[in-house]
CSV table of C-alpha atoms in Angstrom, one decimal:
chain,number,residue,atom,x,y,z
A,1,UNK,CA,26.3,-43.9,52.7
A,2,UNK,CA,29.0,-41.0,52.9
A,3,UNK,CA,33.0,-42.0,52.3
A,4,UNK,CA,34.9,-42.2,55.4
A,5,UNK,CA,37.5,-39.1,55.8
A,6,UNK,CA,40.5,-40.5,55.4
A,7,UNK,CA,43.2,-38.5,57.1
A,8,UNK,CA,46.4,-37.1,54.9
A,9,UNK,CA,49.1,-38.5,56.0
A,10,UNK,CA,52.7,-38.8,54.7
A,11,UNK,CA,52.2,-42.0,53.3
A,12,UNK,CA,48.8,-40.1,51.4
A,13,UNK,CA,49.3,-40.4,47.5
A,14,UNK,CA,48.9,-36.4,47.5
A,15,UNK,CA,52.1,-36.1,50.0
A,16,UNK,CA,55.0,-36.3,46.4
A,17,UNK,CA,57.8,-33.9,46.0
A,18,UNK,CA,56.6,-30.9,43.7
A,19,UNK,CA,59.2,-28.2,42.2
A,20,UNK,CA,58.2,-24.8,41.7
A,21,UNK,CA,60.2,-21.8,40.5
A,22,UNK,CA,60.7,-18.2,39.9
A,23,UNK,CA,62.4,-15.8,37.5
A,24,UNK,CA,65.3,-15.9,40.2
A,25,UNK,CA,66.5,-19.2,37.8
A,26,UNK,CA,64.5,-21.1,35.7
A,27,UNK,CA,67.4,-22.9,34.3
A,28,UNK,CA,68.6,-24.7,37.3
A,29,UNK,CA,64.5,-25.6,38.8
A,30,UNK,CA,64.3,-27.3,35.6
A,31,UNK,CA,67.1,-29.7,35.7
A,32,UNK,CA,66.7,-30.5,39.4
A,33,UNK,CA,62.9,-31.4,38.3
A,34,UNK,CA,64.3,-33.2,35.4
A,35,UNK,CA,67.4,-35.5,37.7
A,36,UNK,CA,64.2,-36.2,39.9
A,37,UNK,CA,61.8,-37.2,37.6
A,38,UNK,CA,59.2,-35.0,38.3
A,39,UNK,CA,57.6,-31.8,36.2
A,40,UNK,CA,58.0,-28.4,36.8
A,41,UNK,CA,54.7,-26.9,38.1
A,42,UNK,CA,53.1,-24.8,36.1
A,43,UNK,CA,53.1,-21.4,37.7
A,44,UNK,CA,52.2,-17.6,36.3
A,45,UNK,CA,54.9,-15.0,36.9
A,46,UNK,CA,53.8,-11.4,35.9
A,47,UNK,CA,54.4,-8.1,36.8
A,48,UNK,CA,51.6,-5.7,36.1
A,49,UNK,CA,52.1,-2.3,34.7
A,50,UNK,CA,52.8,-0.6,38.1
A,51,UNK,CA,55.6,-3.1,38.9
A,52,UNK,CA,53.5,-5.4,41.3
A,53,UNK,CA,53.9,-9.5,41.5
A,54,UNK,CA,50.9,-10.8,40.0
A,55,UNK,CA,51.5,-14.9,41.3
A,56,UNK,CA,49.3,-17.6,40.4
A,57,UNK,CA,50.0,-21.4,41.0
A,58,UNK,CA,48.3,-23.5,38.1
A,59,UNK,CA,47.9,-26.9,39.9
A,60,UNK,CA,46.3,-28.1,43.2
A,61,UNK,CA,49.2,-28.9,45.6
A,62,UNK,CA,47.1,-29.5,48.8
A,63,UNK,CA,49.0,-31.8,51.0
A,64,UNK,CA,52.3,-32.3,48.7
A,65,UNK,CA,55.6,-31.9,49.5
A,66,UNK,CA,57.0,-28.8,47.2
A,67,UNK,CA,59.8,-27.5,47.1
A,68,UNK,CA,61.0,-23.7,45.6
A,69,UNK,CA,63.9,-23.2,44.0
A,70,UNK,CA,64.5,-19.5,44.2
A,71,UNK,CA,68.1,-17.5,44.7
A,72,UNK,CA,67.8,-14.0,46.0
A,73,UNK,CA,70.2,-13.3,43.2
A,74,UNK,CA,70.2,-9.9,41.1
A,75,UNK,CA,67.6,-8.3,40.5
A,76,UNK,CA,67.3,-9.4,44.5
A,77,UNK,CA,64.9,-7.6,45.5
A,78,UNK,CA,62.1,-8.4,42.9
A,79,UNK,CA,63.7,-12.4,43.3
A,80,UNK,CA,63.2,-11.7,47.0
A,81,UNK,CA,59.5,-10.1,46.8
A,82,UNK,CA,58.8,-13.5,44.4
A,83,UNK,CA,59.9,-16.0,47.1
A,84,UNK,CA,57.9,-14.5,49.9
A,85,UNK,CA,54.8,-14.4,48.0
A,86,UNK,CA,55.2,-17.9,46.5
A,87,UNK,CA,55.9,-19.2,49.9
A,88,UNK,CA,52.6,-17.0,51.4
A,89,UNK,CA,50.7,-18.6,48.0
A,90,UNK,CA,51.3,-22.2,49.1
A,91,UNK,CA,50.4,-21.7,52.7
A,92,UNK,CA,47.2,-20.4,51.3
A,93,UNK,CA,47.0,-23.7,49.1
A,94,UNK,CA,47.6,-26.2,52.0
A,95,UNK,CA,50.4,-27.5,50.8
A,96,UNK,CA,51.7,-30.3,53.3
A,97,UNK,CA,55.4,-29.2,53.6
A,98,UNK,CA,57.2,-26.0,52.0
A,99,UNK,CA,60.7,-26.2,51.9
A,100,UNK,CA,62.4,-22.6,50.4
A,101,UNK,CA,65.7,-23.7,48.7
A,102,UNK,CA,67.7,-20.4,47.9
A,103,UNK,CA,71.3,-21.7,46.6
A,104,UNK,CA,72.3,-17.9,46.6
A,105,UNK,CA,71.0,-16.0,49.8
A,106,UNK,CA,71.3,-12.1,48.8
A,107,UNK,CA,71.5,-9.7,51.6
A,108,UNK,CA,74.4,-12.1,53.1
A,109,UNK,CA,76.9,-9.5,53.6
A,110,UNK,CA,75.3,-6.8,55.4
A,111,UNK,CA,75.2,-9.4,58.3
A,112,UNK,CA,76.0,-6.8,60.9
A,113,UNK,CA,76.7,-3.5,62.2
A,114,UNK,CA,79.7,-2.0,61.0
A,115,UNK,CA,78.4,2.1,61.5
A,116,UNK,CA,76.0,3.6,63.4
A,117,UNK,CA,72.4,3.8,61.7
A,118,UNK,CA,72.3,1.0,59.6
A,119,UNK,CA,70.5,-2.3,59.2
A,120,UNK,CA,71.5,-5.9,59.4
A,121,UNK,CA,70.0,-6.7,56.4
A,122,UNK,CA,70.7,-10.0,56.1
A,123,UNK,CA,68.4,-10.8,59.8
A,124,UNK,CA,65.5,-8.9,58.0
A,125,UNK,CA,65.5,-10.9,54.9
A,126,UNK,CA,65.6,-14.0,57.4
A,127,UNK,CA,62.8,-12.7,59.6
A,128,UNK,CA,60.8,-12.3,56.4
A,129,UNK,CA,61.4,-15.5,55.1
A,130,UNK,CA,60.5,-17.1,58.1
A,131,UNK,CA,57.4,-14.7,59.0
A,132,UNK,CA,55.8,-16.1,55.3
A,133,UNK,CA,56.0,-19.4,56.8
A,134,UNK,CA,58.2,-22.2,55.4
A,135,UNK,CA,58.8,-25.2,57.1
A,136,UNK,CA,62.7,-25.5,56.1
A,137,UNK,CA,64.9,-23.3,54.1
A,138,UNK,CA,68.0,-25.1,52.5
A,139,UNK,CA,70.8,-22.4,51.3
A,140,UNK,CA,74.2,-22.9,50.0
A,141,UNK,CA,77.7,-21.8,50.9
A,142,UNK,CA,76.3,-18.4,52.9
A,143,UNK,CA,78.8,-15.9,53.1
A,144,UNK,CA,78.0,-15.9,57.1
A,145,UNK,CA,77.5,-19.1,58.8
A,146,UNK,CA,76.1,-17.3,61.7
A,147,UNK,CA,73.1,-16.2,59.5
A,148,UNK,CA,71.5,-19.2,60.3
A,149,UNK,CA,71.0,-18.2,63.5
A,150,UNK,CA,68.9,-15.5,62.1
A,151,UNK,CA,65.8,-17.7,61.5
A,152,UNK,CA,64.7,-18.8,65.1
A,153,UNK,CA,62.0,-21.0,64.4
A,154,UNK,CA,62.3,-23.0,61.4
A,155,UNK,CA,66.1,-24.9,60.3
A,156,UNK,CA,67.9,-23.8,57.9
A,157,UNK,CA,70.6,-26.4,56.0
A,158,UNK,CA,73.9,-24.4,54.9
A,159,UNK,CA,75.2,-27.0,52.1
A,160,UNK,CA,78.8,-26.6,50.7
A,161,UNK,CA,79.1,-26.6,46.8
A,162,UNK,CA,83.6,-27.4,47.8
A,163,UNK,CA,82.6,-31.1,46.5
A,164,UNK,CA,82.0,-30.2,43.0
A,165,UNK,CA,84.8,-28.0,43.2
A,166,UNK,CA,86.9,-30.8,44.6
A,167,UNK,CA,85.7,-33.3,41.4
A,168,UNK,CA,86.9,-30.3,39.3
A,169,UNK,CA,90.3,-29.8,40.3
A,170,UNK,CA,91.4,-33.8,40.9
A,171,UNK,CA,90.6,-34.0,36.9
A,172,UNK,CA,93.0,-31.2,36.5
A,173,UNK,CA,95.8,-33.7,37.9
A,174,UNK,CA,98.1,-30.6,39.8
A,175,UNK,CA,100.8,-31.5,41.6
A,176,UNK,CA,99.7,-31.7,44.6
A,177,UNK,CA,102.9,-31.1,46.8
A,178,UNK,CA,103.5,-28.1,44.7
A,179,UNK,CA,99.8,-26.8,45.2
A,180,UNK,CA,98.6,-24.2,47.5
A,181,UNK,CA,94.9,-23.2,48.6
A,182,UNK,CA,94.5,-19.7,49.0
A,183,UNK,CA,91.6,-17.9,51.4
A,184,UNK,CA,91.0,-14.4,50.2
A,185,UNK,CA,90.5,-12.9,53.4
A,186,UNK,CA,90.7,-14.3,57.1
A,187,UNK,CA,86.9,-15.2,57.2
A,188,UNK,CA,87.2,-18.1,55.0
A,189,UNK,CA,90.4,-19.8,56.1
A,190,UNK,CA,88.2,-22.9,57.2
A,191,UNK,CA,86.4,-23.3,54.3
A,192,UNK,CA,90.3,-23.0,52.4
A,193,UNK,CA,91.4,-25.9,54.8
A,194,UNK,CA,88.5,-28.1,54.1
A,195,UNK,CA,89.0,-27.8,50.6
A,196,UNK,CA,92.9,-28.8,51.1
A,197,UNK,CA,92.6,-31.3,53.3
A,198,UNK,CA,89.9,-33.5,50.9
A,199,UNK,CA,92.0,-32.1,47.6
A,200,UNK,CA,95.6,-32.9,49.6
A,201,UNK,CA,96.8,-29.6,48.5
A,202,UNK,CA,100.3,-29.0,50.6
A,203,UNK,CA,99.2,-25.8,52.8
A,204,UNK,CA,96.9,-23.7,52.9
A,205,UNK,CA,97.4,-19.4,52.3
A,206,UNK,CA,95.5,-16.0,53.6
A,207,UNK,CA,95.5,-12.7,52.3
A,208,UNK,CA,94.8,-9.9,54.6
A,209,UNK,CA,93.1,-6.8,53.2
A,210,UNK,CA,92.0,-3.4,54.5
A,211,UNK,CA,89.2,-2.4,52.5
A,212,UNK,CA,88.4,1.4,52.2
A,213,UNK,CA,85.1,1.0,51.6
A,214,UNK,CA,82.8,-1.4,50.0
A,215,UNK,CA,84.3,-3.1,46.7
A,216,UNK,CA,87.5,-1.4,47.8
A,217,UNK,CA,90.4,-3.0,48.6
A,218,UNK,CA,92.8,-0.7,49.9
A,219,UNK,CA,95.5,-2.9,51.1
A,220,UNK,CA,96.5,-6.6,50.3
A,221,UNK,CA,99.5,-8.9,52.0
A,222,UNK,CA,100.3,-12.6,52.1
A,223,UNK,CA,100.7,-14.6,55.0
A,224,UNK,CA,102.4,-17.7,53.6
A,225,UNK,CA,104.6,-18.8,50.7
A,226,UNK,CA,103.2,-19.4,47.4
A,227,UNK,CA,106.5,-19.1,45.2
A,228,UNK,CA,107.1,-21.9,42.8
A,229,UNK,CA,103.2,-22.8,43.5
A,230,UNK,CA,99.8,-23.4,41.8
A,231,UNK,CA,97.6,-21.3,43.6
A,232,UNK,CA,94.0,-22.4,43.9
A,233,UNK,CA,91.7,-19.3,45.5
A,234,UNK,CA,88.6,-20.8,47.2
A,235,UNK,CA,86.1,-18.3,48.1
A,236,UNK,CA,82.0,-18.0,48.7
A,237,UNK,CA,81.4,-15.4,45.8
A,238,UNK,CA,82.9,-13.3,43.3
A,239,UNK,CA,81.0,-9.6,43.1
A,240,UNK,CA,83.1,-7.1,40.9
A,241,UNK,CA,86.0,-9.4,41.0
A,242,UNK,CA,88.3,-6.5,41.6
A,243,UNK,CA,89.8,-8.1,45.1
A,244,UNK,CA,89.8,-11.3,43.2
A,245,UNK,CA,91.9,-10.1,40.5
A,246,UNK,CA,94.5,-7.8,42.9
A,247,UNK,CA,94.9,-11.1,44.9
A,248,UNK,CA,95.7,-13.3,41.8
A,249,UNK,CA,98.0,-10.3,40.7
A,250,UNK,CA,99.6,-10.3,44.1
A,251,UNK,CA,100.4,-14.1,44.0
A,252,UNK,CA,101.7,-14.1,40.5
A,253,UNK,CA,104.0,-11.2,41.8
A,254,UNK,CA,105.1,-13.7,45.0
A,255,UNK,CA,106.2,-16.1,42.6
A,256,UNK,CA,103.0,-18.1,42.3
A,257,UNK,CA,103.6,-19.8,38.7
A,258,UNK,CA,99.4,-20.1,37.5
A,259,UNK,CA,96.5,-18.9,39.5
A,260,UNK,CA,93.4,-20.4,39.5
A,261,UNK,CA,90.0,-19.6,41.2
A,262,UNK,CA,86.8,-21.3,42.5
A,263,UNK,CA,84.0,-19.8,44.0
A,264,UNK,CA,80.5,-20.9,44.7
A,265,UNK,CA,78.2,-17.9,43.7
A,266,UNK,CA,79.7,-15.8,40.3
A,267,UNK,CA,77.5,-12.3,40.9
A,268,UNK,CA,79.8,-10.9,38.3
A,269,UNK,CA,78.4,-7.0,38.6
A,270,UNK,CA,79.5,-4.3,36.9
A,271,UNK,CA,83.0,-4.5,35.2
A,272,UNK,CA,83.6,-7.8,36.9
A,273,UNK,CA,83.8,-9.8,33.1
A,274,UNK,CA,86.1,-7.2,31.5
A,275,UNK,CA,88.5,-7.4,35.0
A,276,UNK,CA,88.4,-11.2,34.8
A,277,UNK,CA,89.4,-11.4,30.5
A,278,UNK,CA,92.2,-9.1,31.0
A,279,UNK,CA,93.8,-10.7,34.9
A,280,UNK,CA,96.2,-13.3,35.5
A,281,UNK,CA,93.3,-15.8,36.5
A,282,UNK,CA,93.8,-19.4,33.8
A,283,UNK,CA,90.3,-20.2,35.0
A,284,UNK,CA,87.4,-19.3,37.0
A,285,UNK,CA,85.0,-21.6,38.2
A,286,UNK,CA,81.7,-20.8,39.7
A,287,UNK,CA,78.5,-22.8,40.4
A,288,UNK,CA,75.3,-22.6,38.4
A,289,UNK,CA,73.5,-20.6,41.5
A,290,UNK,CA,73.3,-17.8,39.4
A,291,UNK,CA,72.7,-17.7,35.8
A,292,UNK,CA,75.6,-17.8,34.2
A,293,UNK,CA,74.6,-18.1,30.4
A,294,UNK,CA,75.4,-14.7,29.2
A,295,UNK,CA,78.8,-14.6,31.6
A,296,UNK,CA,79.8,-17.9,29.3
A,297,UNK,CA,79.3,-16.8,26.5
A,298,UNK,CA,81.8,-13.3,26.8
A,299,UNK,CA,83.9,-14.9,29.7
A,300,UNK,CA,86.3,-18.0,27.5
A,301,UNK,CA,87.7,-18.5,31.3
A,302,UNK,CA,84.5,-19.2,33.0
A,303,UNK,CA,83.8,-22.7,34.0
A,304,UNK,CA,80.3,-23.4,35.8
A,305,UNK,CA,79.7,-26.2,37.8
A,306,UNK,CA,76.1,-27.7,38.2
A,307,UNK,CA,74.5,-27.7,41.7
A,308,UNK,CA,71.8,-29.8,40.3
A,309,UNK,CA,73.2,-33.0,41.9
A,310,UNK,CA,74.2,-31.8,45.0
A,311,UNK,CA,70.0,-30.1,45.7
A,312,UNK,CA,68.3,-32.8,43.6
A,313,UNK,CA,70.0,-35.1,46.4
A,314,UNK,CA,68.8,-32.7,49.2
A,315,UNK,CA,65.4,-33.1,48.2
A,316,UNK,CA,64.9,-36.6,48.0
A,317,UNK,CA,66.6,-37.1,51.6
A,318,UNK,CA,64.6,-34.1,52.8
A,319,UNK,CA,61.5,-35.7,51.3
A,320,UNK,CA,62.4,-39.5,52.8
A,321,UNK,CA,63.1,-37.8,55.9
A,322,UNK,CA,66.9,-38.7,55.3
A,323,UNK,CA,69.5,-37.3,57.2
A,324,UNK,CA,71.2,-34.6,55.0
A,325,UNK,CA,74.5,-34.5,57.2
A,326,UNK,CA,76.8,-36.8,54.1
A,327,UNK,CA,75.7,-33.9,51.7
A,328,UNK,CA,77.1,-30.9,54.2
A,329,UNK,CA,79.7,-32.8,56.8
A,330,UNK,CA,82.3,-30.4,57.3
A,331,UNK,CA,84.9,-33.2,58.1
C-alpha cells in the first residue's frame, strides 16, 4: 500500500532556517550561522574563464526556510550578478521561503534623476531583485528610505545598525551635556536625532554642502554651535571619506574640542584610509556590512561593530513569524 502524501507545511521537519552566502561576505554569513546554531550551506562559487558565475548549491533545500546573506558591496556588480542567480537557483530548488538579506544595498545613491539621460539605478537593481523572485528582502540603513518603495511586490525591512552605535558610545562615558550629534548633510538630520535622543546627546548639528560633482564637496557651513563640544558625526556610509574628513576639519575649526565618527557601511574607496590616518577624526566606527579586515589592519582608528546580533535576531523573528518592528522602531 502506497504512503499517504503528506503536505509541507510550516510545521514540516524540512521547513528550518538555512544560511547561504556569497563572496559578497563570507565573514559575517558565517557568524550569523554560527549565533544561530545552524551550518553554513555548502555552496560552489566559481567564475569560469570568460568571467561567467558558475553557481551550484550542494544540499537539497526543498521546502526550508533559507536565508542569503549577500551585500551588493564592491566589486557590486559581480556581488550583485551572485545574488540574483542564487536567489533564481533556489526558486529552481523549491525552497519554501527565500528571504535576500543585503546589509549593504549598492546602487543606493543613484536613487533618482539629477540630469537628463540617466538612470535610477537604484529602482533597477530593486526591479531585478524582485523580478528573481524572493519572498522578502531585509536591508540595513539604506541611504534612501524611499527605495523601498522601489520593490512593489514583495516587503522590504530597512533595519537601523544606530543601536550598536548607541552601545558603543554610552561605554565611552562623554559628557553628555557637552555632546553634540552632527548630520553631514540635511538628508540625515532624522537619523542624527534619533541617535541623540536614545544617546541624550544635548542637540543635534547639520552641515550644508554644495557638492560640485560626485565625491566633491565644494562648499561646507554649520548650522549650529559645536564650540567647547564633542562632536559625534552619524551618517549611512563613508565612500572616499573626503566630505567626512572636511566636516571633522570644519568642526575642529568651530571650536569643536574631539571629533568622532560613526557610520553604518565603511566603503572606504580609493584614498579614503590615507585621508582618514592623517584627519582630525579620534575614531571611526563602521559596521561589519563590508569587510573590513584589511581596512583594520592599516586604519589604527577604525573600530567595526558586528551586525551579527542585530540579523541573527532578524532571522529567527522572520522565521517564527515574529514581528520585527523592536529591531527597526524608529521611536
Amino acid at each position: 500500500m502506497d504512503q499517504p502524501i503528506t503536505t509541507r507545511t510550516r510545521d514540516s521537519p524540512t521547513y528550518n532556517i538555512r544560511i547561504l552566502s556569497g563572496n559578497a561576505n563570507r565573514n559575517l554569513a558565517e557568524k550569523i550561522a554560527a549565533r544561530l546554531g545552524v551550518q553554513l550551506e555548502p555552496c560552489i562559487l566559481e567564475t569560469f574563464s570568460d568571467g561567467e558565475l558558475n553557481i551550484r548549491i550542494e544540499n537539497n533545500v526543498r521546502g526550508a526556510d533559507v536565508f542569503i546573506i549577500q551585500p551588493t558591496c564592491p566589486q557590486v556588480n559581480n556581488n550583485l550578478m551572485e545574488l540574483l542567480l542564487l536567489i533564481h537557483t533556489l526558486k529552481l530548488s523549491s525552497a519554501k521561503r527565500i528571504t535576500a538579506i543585503v546589509p549593504y544595498f549598492g546602487y543606493a545613491r543613484q536613487d533618482r534623476k539629477t540630469k537628463p539621460r540617466v538612470p535610477i539605478s537604484a529602482s533597477a537593481v530593486a526591479q531585478l531583485i524582485e523580478k528573481m523572485g524572493p519572498n522578502r528582502v531585509v536591508t540595513v540603513d539604506l541611504h534612501c528610505g524611499q527605495i523601498q518603495g522601489f520593490f512593489h511586490q514583495i516587503p522590504v525591512d530597512n533595519l537601523f545598525a544606530e543601536i550598536e552605535f548607541i552601545n558603543y558610545l554610552q561605554k565611552k562615558d562623554f559628557p553628555l551635556a557637552n555632546t553634540v550629534i552632527v548630520s553631514p548633510d540635511a538628508g540625515g538630520v532624522n537619523r542624527a536625532r534619533r541617535v541623540a535622543d536614545k544617546l541624550g546627546a544635548s542637540s543635534v548639528v547639520t552641515i550644508l554642502k554644495r557638492r560640485a560633482a560626485a565625491n566633491q564637496i565644494e562648499q561646507m557651513q554649520i548650522v549650529g554651535d559645536v564650540n567647547g563640544s564633542y562632536c559625534i558625526i552619524v551618517d549611512d556610509m563613508i565612500d572616499t571619506a573626503g566630505t567626512l574628513c572636511a566636516a571633522a576639519n570644519l568642526l575642529r575649526e568651530n571650536g569643536a574640542l574631539k571629533v568622532f565618527a560613526c557610520a553604518t557601511h565603511g566603503i572606504f574607496s580609493g584614498p579614503a584610509i590615507d585621508r582618514l590616518n592623517a584627519s582630525v577624526l579620534e575614531e571611526i566606527c563602521v559596521t561589519d556590512s563590508i569587510p573590513q579586515e584589511k581596512n583594520v589592519e592599516t586604519c589604527s582608528r577604525l573600530i567595526v561593530l558586528s551586525l551579527v546580533p542585530l540579523l541573527s535576531q532578524t532571522i529567527l523573528h522572520l522565521h517564527e513569524e515574529k514581528s520585527l518592528t523592536m529591531l527597526f522602531d524608529e521611536k
